[in-house]
mmCIF file of C-alpha atoms in Angstrom:
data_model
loop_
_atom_site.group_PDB
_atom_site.id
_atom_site.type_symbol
_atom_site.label_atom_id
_atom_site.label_comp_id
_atom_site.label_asym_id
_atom_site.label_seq_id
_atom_site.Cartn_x
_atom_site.Cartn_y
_atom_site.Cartn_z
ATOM 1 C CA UNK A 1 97.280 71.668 95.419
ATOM 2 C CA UNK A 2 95.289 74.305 93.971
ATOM 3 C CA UNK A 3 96.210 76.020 91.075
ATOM 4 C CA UNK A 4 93.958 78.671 91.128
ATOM 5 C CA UNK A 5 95.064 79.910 94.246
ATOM 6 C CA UNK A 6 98.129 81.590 96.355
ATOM 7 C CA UNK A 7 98.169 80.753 100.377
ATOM 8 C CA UNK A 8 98.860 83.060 103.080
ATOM 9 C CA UNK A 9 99.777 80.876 106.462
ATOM 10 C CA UNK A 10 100.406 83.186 109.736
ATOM 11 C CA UNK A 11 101.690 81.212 112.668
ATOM 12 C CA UNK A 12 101.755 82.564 116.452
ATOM 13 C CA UNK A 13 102.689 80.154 119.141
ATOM 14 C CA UNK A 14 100.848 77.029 118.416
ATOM 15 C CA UNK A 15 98.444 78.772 116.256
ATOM 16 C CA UNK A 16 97.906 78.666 112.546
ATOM 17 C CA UNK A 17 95.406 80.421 110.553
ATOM 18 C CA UNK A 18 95.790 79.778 106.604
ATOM 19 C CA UNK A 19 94.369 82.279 104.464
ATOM 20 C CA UNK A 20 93.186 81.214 100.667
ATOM 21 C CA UNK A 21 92.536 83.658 97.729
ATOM 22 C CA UNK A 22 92.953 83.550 94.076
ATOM 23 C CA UNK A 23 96.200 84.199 92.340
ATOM 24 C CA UNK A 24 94.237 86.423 89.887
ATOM 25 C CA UNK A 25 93.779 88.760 92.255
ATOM 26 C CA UNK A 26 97.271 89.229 93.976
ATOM 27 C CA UNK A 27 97.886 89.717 89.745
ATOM 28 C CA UNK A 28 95.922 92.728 89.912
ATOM 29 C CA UNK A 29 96.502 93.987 92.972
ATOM 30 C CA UNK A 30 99.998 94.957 91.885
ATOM 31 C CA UNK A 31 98.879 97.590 89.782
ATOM 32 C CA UNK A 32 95.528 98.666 91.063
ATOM 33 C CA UNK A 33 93.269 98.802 94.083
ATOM 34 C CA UNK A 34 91.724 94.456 93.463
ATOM 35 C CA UNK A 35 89.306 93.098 95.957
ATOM 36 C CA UNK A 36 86.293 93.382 97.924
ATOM 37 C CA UNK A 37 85.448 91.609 101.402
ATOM 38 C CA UNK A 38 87.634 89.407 102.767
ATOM 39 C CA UNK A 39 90.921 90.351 100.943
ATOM 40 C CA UNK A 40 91.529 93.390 99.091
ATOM 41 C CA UNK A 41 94.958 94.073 97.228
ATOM 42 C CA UNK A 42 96.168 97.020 95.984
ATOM 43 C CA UNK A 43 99.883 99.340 95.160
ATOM 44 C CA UNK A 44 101.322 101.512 96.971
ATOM 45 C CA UNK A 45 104.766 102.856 98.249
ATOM 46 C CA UNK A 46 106.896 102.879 101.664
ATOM 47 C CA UNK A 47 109.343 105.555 101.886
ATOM 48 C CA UNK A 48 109.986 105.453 97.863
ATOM 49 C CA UNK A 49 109.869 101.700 97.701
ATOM 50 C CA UNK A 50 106.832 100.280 95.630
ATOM 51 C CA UNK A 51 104.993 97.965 97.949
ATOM 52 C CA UNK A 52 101.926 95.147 97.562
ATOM 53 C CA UNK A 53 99.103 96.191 100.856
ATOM 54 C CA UNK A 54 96.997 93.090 101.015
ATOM 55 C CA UNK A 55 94.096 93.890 103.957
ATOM 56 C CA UNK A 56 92.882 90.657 105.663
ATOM 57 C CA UNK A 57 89.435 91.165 107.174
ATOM 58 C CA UNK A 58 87.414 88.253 109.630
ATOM 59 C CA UNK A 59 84.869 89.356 111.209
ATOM 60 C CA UNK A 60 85.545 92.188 113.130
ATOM 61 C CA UNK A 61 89.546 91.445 113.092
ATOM 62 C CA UNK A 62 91.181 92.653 110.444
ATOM 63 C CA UNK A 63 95.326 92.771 109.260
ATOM 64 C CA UNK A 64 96.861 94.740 106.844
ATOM 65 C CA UNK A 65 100.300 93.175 105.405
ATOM 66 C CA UNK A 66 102.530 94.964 103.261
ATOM 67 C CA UNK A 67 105.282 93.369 100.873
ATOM 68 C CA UNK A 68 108.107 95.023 98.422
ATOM 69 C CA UNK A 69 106.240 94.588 95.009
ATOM 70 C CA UNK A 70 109.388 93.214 93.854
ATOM 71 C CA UNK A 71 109.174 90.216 96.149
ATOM 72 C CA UNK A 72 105.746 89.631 95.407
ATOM 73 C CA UNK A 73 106.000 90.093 91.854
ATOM 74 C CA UNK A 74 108.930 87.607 91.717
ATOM 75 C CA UNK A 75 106.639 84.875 93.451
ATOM 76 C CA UNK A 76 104.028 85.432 90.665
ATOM 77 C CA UNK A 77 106.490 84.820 87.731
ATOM 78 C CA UNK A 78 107.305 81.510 89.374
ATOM 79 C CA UNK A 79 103.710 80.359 89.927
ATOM 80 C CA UNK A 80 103.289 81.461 86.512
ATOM 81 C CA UNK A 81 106.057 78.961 85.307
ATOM 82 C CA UNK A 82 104.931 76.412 87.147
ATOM 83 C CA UNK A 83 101.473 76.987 86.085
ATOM 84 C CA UNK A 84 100.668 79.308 83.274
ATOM 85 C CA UNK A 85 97.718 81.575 83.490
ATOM 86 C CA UNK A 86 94.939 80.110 81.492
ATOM 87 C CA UNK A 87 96.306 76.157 81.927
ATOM 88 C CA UNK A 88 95.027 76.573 85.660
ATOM 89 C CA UNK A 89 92.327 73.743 84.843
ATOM 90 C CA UNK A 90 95.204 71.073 83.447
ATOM 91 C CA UNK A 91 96.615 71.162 86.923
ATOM 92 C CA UNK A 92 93.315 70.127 88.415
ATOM 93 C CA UNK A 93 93.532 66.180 90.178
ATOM 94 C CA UNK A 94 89.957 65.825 89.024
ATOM 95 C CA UNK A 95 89.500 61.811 90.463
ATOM 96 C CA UNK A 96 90.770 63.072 93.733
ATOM 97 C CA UNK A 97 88.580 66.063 93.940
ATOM 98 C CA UNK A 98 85.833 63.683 93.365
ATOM 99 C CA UNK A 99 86.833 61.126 95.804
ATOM 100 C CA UNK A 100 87.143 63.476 98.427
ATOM 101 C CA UNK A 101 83.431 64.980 97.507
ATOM 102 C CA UNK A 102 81.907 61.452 97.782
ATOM 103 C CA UNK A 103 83.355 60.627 100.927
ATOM 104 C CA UNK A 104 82.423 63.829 102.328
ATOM 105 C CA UNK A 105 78.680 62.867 100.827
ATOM 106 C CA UNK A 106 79.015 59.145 102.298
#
């Protein structure tokens, strides 16, 4: 529903906590240190096997995940088909977005 964005959903026991951040910078993060705050992305390798860290950080809780590169580089070439970098905005339901603002407003 978003095309700007990639989403991160960790579920413990009846719990779900959905993480948001743009796609942009899980791009990055696969080939250098991306990110400051919340989420911060960046390369690095697990006995000889290139791997994706992507730090989570809430308050004083933090997680730190770690993914083969491979895996998370595959996932990017399909968003990527589905929605090309650049044609983000094309993607966009803009008379929903603004329905949903006005009856947040009302």
């Amino acid at each position: 529903t978003d095309p700007y964005a990639v989403r991160i959903t960790f579920r413990v026991d009846d719990y779900t906590m959905d993480w948001v951040f743009a796609r942009t910078l899980l791009i990055a993060g696969l080939l250098e240190p991306a990110g400051v705050g919340d989420v911060e992305i960046g390369p690095c390798s697990r006995n000889g096997v290139d791997t994706v860290q992507i730090t989570l950080k809430a308050h004083q809780v933090y997680a730190v995940l770690e993914a083969p590169a491979r895996m998370i580089a595959a996932f990017l070439k399909r968003t990527c088909q589905a929605v090309p970098l650049g044609t983000e905005h094309r993607h966009l339901n803009l008379d929903r977005l603004v329905s949903r603002l006005v009856q947040d407003v009302a």
